[in-house]
Coordinates of C-alpha atoms in Angstrom, one line a residue:
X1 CA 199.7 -211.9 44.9
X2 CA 197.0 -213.7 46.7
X3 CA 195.6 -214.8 43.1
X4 CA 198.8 -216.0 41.9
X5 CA 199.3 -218.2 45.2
X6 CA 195.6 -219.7 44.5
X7 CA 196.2 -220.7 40.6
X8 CA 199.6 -222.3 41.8
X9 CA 198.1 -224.4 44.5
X10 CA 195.1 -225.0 41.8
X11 CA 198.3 -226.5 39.5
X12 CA 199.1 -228.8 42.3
X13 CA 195.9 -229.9 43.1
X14 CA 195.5 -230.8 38.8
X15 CA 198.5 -232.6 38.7
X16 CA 198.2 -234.8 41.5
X17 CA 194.5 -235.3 43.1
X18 CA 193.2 -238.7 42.9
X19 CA 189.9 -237.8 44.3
X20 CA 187.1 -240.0 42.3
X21 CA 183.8 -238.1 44.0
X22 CA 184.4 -234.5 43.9
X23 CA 182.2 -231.2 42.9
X24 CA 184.3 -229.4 40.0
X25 CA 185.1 -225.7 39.6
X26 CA 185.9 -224.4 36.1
X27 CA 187.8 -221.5 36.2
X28 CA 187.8 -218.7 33.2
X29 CA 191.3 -219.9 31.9
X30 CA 189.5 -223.1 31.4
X31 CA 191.1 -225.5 34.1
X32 CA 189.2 -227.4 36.3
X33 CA 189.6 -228.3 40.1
X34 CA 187.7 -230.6 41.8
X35 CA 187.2 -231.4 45.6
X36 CA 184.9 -230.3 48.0
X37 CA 182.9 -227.2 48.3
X38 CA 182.7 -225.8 52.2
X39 CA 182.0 -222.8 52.2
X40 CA 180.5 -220.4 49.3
X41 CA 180.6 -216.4 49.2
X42 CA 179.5 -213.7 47.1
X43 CA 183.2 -213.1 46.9
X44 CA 185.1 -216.6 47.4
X45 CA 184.3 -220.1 47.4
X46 CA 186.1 -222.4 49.4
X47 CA 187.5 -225.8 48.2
X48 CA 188.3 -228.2 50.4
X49 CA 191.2 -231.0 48.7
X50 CA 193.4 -233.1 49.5
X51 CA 196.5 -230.9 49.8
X52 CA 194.9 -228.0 51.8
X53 CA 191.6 -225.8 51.6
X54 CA 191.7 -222.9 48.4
X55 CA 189.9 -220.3 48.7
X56 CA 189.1 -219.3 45.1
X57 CA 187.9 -215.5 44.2
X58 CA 184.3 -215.4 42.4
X59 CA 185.6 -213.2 40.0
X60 CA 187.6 -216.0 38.5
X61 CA 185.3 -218.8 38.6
X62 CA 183.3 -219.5 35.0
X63 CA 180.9 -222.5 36.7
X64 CA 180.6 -224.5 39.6
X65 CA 179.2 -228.2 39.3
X66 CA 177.8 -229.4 42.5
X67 CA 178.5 -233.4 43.0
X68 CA 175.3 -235.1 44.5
X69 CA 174.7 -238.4 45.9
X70 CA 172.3 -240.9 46.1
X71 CA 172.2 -242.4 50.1
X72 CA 170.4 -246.3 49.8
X73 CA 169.1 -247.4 53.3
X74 CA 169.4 -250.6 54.6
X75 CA 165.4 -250.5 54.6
X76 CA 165.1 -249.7 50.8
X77 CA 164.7 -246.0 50.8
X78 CA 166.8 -243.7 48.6
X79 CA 167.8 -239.8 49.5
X80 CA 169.5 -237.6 47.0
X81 CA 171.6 -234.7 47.9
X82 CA 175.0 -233.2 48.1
X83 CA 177.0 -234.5 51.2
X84 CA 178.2 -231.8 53.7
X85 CA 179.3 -233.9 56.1
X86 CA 181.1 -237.8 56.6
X87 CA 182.0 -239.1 60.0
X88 CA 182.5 -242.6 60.9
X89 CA 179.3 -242.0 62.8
X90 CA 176.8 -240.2 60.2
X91 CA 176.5 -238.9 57.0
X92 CA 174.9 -235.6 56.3
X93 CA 173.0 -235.0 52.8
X94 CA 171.7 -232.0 52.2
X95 CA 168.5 -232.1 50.6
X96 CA 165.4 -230.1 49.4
X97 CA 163.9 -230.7 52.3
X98 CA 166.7 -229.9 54.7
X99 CA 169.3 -231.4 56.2
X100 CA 169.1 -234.9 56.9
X101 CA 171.4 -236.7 59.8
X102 CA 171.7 -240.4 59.0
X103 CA 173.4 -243.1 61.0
X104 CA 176.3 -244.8 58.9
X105 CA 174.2 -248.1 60.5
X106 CA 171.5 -247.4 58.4
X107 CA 173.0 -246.8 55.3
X108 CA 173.0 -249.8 52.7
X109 CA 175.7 -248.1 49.9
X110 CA 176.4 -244.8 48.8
X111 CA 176.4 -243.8 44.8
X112 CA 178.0 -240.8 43.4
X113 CA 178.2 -239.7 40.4
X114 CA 178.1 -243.9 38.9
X115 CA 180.0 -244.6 41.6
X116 CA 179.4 -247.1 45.2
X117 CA 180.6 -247.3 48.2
X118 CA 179.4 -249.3 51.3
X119 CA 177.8 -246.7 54.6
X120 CA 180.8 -247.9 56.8
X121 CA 183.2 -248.9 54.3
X122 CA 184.5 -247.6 51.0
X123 CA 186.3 -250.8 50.1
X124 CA 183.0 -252.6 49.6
X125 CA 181.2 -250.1 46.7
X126 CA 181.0 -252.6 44.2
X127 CA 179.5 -255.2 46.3
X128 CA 175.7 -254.3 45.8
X129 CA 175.0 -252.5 42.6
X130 CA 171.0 -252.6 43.3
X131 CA 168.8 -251.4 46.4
X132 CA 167.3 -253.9 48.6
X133 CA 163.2 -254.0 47.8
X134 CA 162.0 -251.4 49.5
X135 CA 159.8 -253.4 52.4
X136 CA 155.9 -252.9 52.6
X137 CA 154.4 -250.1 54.9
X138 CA 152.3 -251.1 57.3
X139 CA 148.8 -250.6 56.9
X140 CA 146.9 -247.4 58.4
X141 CA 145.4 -249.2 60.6
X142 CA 148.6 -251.4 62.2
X143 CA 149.8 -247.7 62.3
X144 CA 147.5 -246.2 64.4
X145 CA 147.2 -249.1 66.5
X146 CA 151.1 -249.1 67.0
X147 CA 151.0 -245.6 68.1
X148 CA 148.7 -246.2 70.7
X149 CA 150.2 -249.4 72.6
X150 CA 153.8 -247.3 72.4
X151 CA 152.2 -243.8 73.6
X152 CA 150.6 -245.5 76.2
X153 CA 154.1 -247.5 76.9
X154 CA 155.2 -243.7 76.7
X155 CA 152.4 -241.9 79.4
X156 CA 153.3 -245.1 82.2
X157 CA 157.1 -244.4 81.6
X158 CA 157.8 -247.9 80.1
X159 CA 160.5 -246.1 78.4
X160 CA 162.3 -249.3 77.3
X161 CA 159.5 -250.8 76.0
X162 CA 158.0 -247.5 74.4
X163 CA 161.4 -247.5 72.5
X164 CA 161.3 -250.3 71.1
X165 CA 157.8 -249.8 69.6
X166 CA 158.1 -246.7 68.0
X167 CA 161.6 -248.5 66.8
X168 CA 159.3 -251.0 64.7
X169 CA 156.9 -248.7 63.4
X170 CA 160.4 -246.6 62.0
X171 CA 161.4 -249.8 60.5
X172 CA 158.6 -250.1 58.2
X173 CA 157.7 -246.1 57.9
X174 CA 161.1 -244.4 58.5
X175 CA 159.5 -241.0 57.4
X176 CA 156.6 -240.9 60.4
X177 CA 157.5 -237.7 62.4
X178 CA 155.7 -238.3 65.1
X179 CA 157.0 -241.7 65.5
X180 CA 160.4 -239.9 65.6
X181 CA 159.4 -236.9 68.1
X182 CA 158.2 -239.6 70.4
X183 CA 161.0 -241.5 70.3
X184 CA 163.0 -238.7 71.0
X185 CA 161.0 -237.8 74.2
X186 CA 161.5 -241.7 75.2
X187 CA 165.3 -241.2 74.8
X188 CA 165.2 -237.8 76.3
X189 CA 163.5 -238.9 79.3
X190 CA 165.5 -242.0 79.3
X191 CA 168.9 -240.2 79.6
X192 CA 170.0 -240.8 76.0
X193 CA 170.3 -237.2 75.2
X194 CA 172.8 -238.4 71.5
X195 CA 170.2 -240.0 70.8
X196 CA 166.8 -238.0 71.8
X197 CA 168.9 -235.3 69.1
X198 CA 169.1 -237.3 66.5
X199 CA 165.3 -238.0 66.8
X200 CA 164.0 -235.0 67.1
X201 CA 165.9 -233.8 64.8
X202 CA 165.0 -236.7 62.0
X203 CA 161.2 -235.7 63.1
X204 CA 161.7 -232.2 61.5
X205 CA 163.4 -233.6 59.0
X206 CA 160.5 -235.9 57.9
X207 CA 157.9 -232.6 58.8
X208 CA 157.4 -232.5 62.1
X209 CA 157.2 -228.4 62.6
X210 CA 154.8 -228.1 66.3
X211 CA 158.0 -226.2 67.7
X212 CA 155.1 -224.1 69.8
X213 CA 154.5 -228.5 71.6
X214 CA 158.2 -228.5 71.5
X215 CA 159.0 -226.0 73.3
X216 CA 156.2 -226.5 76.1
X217 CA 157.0 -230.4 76.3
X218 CA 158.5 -231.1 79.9
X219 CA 159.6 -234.8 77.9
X220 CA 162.2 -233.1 75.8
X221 CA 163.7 -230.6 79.5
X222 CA 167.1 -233.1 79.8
X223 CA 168.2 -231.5 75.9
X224 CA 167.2 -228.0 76.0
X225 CA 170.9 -227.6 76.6
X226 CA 172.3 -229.8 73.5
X227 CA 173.3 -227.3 70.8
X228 CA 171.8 -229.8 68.2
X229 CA 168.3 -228.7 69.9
X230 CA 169.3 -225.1 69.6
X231 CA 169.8 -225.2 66.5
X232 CA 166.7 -226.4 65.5
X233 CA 164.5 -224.1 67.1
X234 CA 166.8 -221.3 65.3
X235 CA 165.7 -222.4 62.4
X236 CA 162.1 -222.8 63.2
X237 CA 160.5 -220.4 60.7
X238 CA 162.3 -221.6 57.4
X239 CA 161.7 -225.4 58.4
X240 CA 157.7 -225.0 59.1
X241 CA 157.3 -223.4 55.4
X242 CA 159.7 -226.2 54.4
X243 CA 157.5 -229.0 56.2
X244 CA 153.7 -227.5 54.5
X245 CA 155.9 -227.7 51.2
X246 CA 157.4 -231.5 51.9
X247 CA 153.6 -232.6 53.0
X248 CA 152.1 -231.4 49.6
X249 CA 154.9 -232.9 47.6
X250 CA 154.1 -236.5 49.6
X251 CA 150.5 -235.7 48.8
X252 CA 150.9 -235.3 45.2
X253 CA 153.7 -238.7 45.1
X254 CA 150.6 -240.5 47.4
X255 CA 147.9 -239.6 45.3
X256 CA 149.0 -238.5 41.7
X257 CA 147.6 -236.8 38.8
X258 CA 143.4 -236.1 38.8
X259 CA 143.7 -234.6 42.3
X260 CA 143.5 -230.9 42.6
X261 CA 146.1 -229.4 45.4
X262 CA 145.9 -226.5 47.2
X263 CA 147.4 -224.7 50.2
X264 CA 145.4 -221.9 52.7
X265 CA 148.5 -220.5 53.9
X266 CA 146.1 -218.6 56.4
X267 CA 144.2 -220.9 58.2
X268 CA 146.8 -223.3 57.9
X269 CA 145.2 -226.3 55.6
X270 CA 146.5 -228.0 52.8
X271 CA 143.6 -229.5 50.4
X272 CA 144.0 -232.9 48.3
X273 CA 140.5 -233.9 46.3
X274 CA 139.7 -235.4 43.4
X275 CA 136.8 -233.6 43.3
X276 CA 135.9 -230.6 40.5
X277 CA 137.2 -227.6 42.0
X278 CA 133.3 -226.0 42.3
X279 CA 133.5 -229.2 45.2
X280 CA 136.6 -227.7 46.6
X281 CA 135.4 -224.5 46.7
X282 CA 132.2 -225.8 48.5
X283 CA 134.7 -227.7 50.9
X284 CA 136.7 -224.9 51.9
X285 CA 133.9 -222.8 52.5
X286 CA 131.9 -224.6 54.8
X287 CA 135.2 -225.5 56.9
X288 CA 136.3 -221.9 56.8
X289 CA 132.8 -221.0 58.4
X290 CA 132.8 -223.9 60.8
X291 CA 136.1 -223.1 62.1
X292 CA 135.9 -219.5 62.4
X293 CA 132.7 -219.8 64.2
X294 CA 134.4 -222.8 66.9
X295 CA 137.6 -220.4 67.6
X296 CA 134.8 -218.0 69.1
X297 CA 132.8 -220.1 71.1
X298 CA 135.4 -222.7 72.2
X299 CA 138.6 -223.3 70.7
X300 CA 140.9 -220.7 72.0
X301 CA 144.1 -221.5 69.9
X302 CA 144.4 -222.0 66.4
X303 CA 146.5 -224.6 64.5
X304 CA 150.1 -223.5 64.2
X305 CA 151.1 -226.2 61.8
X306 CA 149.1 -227.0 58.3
X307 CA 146.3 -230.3 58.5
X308 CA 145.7 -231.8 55.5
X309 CA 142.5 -232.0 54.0
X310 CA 142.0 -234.8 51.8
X311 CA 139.0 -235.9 49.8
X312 CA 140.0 -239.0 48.0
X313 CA 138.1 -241.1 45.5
X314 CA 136.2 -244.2 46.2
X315 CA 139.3 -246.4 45.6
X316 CA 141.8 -244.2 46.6
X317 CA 139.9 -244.4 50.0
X318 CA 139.2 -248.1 50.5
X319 CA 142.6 -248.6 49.9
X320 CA 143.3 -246.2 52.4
X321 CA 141.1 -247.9 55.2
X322 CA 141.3 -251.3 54.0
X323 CA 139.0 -252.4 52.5
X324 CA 136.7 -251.8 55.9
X325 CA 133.2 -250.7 55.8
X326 CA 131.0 -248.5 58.0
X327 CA 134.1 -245.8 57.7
X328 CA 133.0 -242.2 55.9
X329 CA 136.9 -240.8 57.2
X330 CA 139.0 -240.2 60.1
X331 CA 141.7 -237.8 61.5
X332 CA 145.4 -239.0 62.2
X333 CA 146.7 -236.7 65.2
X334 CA 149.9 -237.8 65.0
X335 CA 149.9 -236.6 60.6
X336 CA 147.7 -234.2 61.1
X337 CA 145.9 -235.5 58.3
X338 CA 142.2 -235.8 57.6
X339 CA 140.4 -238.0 55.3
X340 CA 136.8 -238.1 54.3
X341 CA 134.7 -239.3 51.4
X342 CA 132.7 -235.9 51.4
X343 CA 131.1 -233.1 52.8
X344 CA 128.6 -233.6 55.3
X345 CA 127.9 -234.8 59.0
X346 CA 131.3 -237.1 59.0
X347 CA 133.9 -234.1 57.6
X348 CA 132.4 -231.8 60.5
X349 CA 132.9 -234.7 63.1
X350 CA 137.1 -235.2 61.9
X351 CA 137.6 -231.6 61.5
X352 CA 136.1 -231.3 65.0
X353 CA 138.7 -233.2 66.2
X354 CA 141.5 -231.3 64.0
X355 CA 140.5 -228.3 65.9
X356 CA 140.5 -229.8 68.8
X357 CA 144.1 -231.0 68.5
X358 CA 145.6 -227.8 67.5
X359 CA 143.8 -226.2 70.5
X360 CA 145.4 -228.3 73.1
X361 CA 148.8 -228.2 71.5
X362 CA 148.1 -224.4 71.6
X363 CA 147.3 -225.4 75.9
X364 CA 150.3 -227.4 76.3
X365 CA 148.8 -230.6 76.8
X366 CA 149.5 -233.7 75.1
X367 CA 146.2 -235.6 75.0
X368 CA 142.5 -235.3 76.5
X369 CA 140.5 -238.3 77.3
X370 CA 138.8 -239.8 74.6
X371 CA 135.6 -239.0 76.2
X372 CA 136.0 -235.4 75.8
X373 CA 137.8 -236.0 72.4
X374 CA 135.2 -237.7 70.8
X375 CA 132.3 -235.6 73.2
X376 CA 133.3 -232.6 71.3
X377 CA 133.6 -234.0 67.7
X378 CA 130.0 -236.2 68.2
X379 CA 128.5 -232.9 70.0
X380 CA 129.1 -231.2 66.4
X381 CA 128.7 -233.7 64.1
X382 CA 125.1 -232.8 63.5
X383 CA 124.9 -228.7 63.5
X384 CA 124.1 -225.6 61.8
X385 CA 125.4 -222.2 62.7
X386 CA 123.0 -220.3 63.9
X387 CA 124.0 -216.3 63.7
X388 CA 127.8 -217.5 64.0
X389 CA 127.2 -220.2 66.6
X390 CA 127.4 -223.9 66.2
X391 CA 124.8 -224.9 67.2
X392 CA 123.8 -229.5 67.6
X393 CA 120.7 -230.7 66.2
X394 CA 119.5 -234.1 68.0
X395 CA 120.6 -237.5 66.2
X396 CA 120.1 -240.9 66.7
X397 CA 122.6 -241.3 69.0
X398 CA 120.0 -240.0 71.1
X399 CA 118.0 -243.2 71.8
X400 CA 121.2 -245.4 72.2
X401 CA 121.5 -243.5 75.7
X402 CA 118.1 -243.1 76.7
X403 CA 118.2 -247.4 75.8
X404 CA 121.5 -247.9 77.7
X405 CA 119.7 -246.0 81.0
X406 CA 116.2 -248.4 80.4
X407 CA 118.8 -251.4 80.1
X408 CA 121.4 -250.9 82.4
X409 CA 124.1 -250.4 80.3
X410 CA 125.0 -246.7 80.9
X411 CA 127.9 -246.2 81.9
X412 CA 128.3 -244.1 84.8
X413 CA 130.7 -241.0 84.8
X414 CA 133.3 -241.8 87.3
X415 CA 133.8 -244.5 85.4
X416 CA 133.6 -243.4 81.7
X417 CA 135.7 -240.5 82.3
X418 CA 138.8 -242.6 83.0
X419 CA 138.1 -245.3 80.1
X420 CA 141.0 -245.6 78.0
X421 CA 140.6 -245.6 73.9
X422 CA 140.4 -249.1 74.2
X423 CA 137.9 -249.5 76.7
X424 CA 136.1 -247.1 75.1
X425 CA 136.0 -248.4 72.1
X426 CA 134.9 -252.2 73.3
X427 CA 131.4 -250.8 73.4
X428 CA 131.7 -248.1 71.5
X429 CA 128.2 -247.2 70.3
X430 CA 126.5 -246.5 73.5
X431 CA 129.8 -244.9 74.4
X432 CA 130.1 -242.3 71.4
X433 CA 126.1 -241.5 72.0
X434 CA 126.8 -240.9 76.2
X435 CA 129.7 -238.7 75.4
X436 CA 127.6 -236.5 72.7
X437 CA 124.8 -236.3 74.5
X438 CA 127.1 -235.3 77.7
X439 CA 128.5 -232.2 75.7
X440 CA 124.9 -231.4 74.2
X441 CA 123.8 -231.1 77.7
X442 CA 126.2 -228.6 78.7
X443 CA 126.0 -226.6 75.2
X444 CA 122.1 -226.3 76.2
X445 CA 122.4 -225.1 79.8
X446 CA 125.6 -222.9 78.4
X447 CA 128.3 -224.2 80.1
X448 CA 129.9 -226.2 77.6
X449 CA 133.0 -223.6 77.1
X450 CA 132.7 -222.8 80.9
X451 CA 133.6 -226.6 81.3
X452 CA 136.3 -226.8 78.7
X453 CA 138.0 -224.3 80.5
X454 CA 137.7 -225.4 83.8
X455 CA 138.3 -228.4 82.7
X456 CA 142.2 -227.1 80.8
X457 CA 142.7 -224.9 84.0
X458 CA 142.7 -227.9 86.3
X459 CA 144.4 -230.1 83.7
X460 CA 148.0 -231.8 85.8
X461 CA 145.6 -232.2 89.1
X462 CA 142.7 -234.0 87.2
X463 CA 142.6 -235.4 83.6
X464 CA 139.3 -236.9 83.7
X465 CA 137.4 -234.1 83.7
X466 CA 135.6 -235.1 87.2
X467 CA 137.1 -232.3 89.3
X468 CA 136.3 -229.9 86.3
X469 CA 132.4 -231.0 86.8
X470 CA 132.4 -230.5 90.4
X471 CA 134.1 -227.5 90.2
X472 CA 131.7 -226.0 87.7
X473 CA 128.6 -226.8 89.5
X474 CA 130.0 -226.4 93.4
X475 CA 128.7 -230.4 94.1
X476 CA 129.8 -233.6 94.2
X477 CA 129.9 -235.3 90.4
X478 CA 127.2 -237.7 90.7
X479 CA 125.0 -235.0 91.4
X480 CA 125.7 -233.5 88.8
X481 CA 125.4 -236.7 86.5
X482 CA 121.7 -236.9 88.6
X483 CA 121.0 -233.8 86.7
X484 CA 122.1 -234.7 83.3
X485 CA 120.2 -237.9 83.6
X486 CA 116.8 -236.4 83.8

């Protein structure tokens, strides 16, 4: 009875639907009914029409013929998919990389099937039968610069202002997740919980996957209660897998054919190089060692989310830094992503600072002063491992600070410890060679873990690292620096 109530409604639905963008069930008797699919069983599928839902038994169904659509941005990006969802509000495509949420502002025109229609309105699908030019991404370096000033704007609580910077960086790279799970902590914190959603959620959608930092972050509290946060975090497991997956694909689109890919699903890395694969080998095997060796003397916590290990050639590279020289790589927090031209001094110094990251994401903490970020990297960038244990060798950062103490250029610690990543950088070579030569110091007297974790133990009453020194040593910090001077 129930079948013979279906295939008459089915008759209906033939004889009358108008429905131009449809997905299209043929049934064994041959007929076929189009509509939309909601809901799909390994008894039933569901078909949602204009005259009523039909539920339709598997057993009578010969093929289904999903209808997918092509979503053109406003800012030249396309997303293909099958639309689950149409508000007035958003449209949501369903894609091989999830899910993705996207404001009917933001859409250009939709094409289905050969067909148009405008994001807001379907009266205007033959308007615009091309995508807008797709606009130029920023360089790396306007990038990283961005994401300083607005994380700065972010840590002083300019939220306004930190909006509207990490606003312009999406304009230009709509796919940076960290530019979109900042933004969401600026709306969070801000009061705009709609919105700090829809962020967050667009930063897993473009593979942001630290939900370990997400959880802990006291910027996202005001929207643990918003069921589009919960169900997120339910689905935390499939959408980190889904994330290494979606940064290998971008690595392959980024860097093409002649690269050799690879993932180490166990200590998290993904590996680009256009290097043999007896290079690769090499590469993975002194990082494996390195790392492995840091996680027992000093990094307690090990990365949750895959880094990206990229060796690119020489013009892949130049392109990548533009056109700058004096640069053998560097390590983008924010991507997780490091780049280098090879192995040697300059990959131990980035992937210093890649474990470093994933360590205090592991702590909770959002960022360490540069001092002891670049302290750690520079303290390691010249070592062997001597019976397991990193172990610095002296470089010639060495005479830079015994020739900024004979000059009068050192930079004393009360002082250095609070330098921001742009004061640092102003005088950056005596700077880099005090901070090594800081963290060489306490690796020789054997308190350099000993003031790590001081240092992470005292972390919301002092993030300079001064009250971690005095602590350590039971005197006052310039004491201290007294001693390191001699």
């Amino acid at each position: 009875m129930r079948r013979l109530l279906v295939l008459t409604m089915f008759a209906a639905f033939l004889t009358f639907a108008t429905a131009v963008f449809a997905d299209t069930i043929t049934t064994k008797e041959g007929k076929e009914l189009k509509g939309k699919i909601i809901e799909q069983t390994d008894e039933y599928v569901r078909l949602r029409t204009g005259y009523g839902d039909l539920t339709i038994p598997r057993s009578d169904i010969e093929s289904i013929k999903i209808s997918t659509s092509i979503v053109h941005m406003k800012n030249g990006d396309t997303w293909e998919g099958v639309i689950v969802e149409e508000t007035g509000e958003k449209v949501v495509l369903r894609t091989k990389y999830g899910e993705l949420r996207i404001p009917r502002s933001d859409i250009a025109r939709i094409e289905r099937d050969g067909e148009t229609a405008s994001g807001g309105d379907a009266t205007a699908k033959a308007e615009k039968k091309t995508a807008k030019p797709p606009v130029n991404p920023r360089s790396p370096q306007e990038l990283r610069q961005l994401h300083r000033q607005a994380i700065e704007l972010l840590q002083n609580r300019r939220l306004e202002e930190a909006i509207a910077v990490y606003k312009d960086i999406l304009s230009t790279n709509p796919d940076d997740s960290i530019a979109w799970y900042n933004l969401a902590c600026a709306y969070s914190l801000n009061g705009d919980l709609k919105e700090a959603v829809e962020a967050l959620t667009k930063s897993v959608e473009n593979g942001y996957t630290d939900f370990d930092h997400m959880e802990r972050d006291s910027d996202l509290d005001n929207i643990r209660g918003e069921s589009g946060y919960r169900r997120l975090l339910a689905r935390k497991d499939e959408l980190m897998k889904r994330g290494a997956q979606k940064t290998l694909e971008k690595l392959k689109k980024q860097y093409g054919e002649g690269y050799i890919y690879e993932i180490d699903e166990e200590r998290k890395l993904i590996y680009a190089t256009n290097q043999s694969q007896a290079c690769l080998d090499e590469m993975k095997s002194f990082l494996n060692e390195y790392a492995d060796a840091q996680w027992r003397t000093l990094f307690k916590n090990k990365p949750t989310n895959y880094i990206s290990i990229i060796c690119p050639s020489d013009a892949d590279f130049n392109k990548i830094v533009g056109g700058r020289r004096g640069i053998g790589g560097f390590y983008n927090p924010g991507r997780r992503e490091l780049v280098c031209k090879g192995i040697g001094m300059t990959l131990r110094h980035e992937f210093t600072h890649a474990l470093h990251f994933a360590d205090l994401a592991g702590r909770g903490h959002r960022m360490h002063p540069i001092w002891i970020t670049e302290g750690f990297a520079t303290c390691f960038e010249e070592s062997v491992l001597v019976d397991g244990v990193p172990t610095p060798l002296p470089n010639p950062r060495l005479n830079r600070v015994r020739y900024a103490l004979a000059t009068g250029r050192y930079v004393p610690w009360k002082k250095l410890f609070k330098f921001s990543h742009r004061h640092f950088m102003a005088s950056a070579g005596i700077n880099y060679a005090e901070v090594r030569y800081i963290m060489v110091w306490l690796w020789e007297i054997g308190k350099l873990r000993d003031f790590y974790e001081t240092f992470c133990d005292n972390f919301k009453e002092d993030k300079t690292g001064v009250l971690a020194m005095e602590k350590l040593f039971g005197k006052p910090v310039e004491e201290v620096e007294e001693d390191f001077k001699k």
